[in-house]
Amino acid sequence: MIAEVIVDIASGETDRIYDYLCDDDTVVGSRVRAPFGGKIVPGFVMRVKETSDYPQEKLKKILPCPDELPALNAECLALAEKLTARYRVPKALTLRLFLPAEMRTGKVRELTRNYAVLNLSVSEMKLSKTAKNQLGAAQYLEEHGKTDCAYLNTAFPGGVSALEKKGYVTVTKEQILRNPYKTIEEENVSRTLTPDQERAVKTICEDSRTVQLLHGVTGSGKTEIYLTLIAQCLKEGKSSIFLVPEISLTPQMLSQLRSRFGKNAAILHSGLSAGERFDEWWRLRTGEAKIAIGARSAVFAPMENIGVIIIDEEHDSSYCSETAPRYNTFDVALLRAKRNGCKLVLGSATPSVETYKRAQDNEFCLIELKNRINKRPLPEIVIADMRREVRRGNNGAFSGALKEEIEKCLADGNQAILFLNRRGYSQTVICKECGYVAKCEACDVSLTYHRDEKCLKCHYCGMKYNTLSACPDCGGIKLAYAGTGTQRIVADLQALYPNARILRMDNDTTSGKEGHYKILKAFSQHKADILVGTQMIAKGHDFPAVTLVGILDADMSLHFSDYRSGERTFQLLTQVAGRSGRAEEQGKVVLQTFDPENDVLRYAVAYDYKGFYENEISLRAAMAFPPFSKIVRVLITGEDDKKTLEGLRNVYVGLEELYTKEMDKFLFFNKMRAPIKRIQNKFRYQVLMRLADTSILPQIYDICAECRTRDVLVSVEENPANMS
Ligand code: ADP
Ligand code: ZN
C-alpha cells in the first residue's frame, strides 16, 4: 500500500506531501516517522491508496508510531479539508490547529515512570549476604509489591538493576499523566435550577434549530445552564466542548467542572506546559476525558460523538483568530455541530450585534434570562462627569463621587474593583521641549513606562528599554509622563488610602500558568480590599463581596476608528458593571466619562441592550456596515519594505481587476498603509474592502494566495476584530 504523508508540519508554510510505502493496516490520520532527506521526520498519513505515480522501487517505507489510536480522527481530517479550502492556506497550517505542538514537532515526551515487580520470592533467590542493596530492594518489593524504581534506587542504590540482570525482577515503563491543576481546590456545590434556568435548558433541548442564543443579564446563572447541558451529554455517553474567552476565566470554571465532572474534564490552553497540554489532549483523544474546556483553540479538540458545543461570552473578540488560518470560532463550531447533529449554544449578556440580528431573524433560537438569580437587582450605575471635576480643579484619576464610594466600601468591609484599560504606570513619555515621544525601535508604537521594573516597554513586542533621563532628540530634561496606567492608579490609591490592601491584575502581573489564578484567589478570599485591573477583570468573575465597581475612563474605547467601537464599549461597560453586587448587598458602579451625553453610555447605564441594539443596527444599516456588508482586509507584511510594497502592488493589481469587473459587489475599495506601520520589524500595508456581496470572497482568497512569497506574507481577514 501507498501512504500520502504530510511531513514537516512544524514549520507549516508549505505543504510537503509525499508518497511512501506502508503496511496494509496503516490508518489515515495516524502519526508516522518518515525517512526524509537523510533524516527521520515526523509526519501524518493523509490518504492511503493502491498505487503511486512514482516508481515503486524509488519509494521509501514509513515507520509507524506505536500510538493506540490515530492522532487525527475522521471528523478532524474532514474539518481540516474544509478549512484548507475555505481559507486557501496550506494543509499543514490547518493541521497544526488540531494537534498539540509537542506532537507536531515529534518531541513527544510522554512522562513515564519505571516500576519494579518481583518474579520470585526472596527465599528462592540466590543472593549473597553482602549484596545489601539487592537484598534490601528485594525484601522491600516482597513487602510492598510493585514499586517506583526512583524510590528503590535512592533507598538501595544499584539494587534493582542487579536484580533485573539476574532475572529476579521485571521493570516496566508506565505512562504518567501530568496533573496541571494540582493546586486548584474543588468547589463543591450542587444547585437546583431555578424555573428560568429549567425553561432555558428545556428550550435548548427541544428547539429544532442548531444555534441557540442564551441572552442573559450578568449573574443570571448561565454557567449553571451550561453545566446541566454538559451533564446530560455525559449521561448519554457523549462529549462536550466548552469554550471560554480567556485563560483568566478557566481556573475558576475548571474548579467547578472538576468538582462536578472529575477526570472527565480536560483543559486545553496555552498557559499549560507543552507536556501537560499533550496529556490533556491525549485524554480527550482516547475518550478518557469527555469534556474539553478552553479558549478558542479548544474548538479543535480531538473528540468524537459530540453532544453539545458551548461558546460562553460569544461576543468576545478573542474568538477571532489573528494568525493563519484566520478562522472564526463560531464558523468552526457550527461545522462541527452540524456534523454531529448537536446544539451550538452561544451565551452572553451582551451578544454581538451580528449574532443578535440572526436571532431576531429567527435563524437562531433566542432564549432570554432577564433577571439575576434570586431577583437580585442589577447594580445602580452613576455617571461622574469628569469635565465638571476638571472645572472644579480635580485633575486626578478619581472623581469626588468615586472617592466617596471607595471610602464607604472600605468602611463597610466590602471589596471594590477599579477598571482601567491600560497597563503600566503611564502611557507615554513625551519631551515637553520638542514633543519627542519615546517609540519602540521594532514597532511603530509609543512605549509605556513601567515603574516596578524601572523601564519602558513595548506592548506589541514586549521589548524593554532603559528609562530616559534626557530627550534623545533635543537633549531637554523636561520629560512628561502622560496618561494613566494601572500601576499609576495603584500608587495613587495607596497614597489616598494607606491602609487599603490593593491588588493589581494585568498582563504584567499574571505571567505563569497560575498567575491569574493566584490573584483571583487572593481577592476572592478577601486578602485584598481593592482590585485594580485591565479588561481581564471584566469577564465572568463572581466575587460575592464586591459592592463597588469604578470605571475610570469609560470613553477610551469609544473613539477608536472602528465601526465596532460603540458595540465594544457597551459590552465592556456592561461586563465590568456586572461584577458588582452579585450577592446579598446591593452593588454600585461609578462610571467616569468626559462624554456623559453619549448614546452608548446612556444605554449601558440603563442596562438597555435592546435600545442599544436598535440604535446600533439602524446606524449599521444606514452606513452599510456589517452585518449589512462584509469588511475584508488584506494585510501584506514583510521585513523588507521594498519587497513588501511590491507585494502590495501585486495584490492590488489582482484585486483591482476583480473590482473593475464586479464593481457592483464592492462598497469600498482602497489600498493604504496599515494604521500601525510596523510591528516586530515587519512593515505593514493593507487593501481594505467592503463587500455588498460575498460571492466573490473565494476569488479574493485565490488572488491573495498567489501573491504570497517567501518574504511577503499576505493574509485575508474577514470583519477583523483588530484593525491596527
Ligand atoms: P452569569 O454567568 O449569567 O453571569 P453565573 O452563572 O455566574 O451568572 O451565576 C451567578 C451567581 O448565581 C453565581 O454565584 C452562581 O453560583 C449563582 N447561581 C446560579 N444558579 C443558581 C441556582 N440555581 N441556585 C442558586 N444559585 C445559583
Ligand atoms: Zn515593539
CSV table of C-alpha atoms and ligand atoms in Angstrom, one decimal, residues 440 442-443 458 460-461 463, ligand 2:
chain,number,residue,atom,x,y,z
A,440,CYS,CA,9.8,51.1,20.0
A,442,ALA,CA,10.8,47.5,16.0
A,443,CYS,CA,7.2,48.7,16.1
A,458,CYS,CA,6.6,48.0,24.1
A,460,TYR,CA,3.3,44.9,21.0
A,461,CYS,CA,6.6,43.0,21.1
A,463,MET,CA,10.9,44.7,24.2
B,2,ZN,ZN,8.0,46.8,19.8
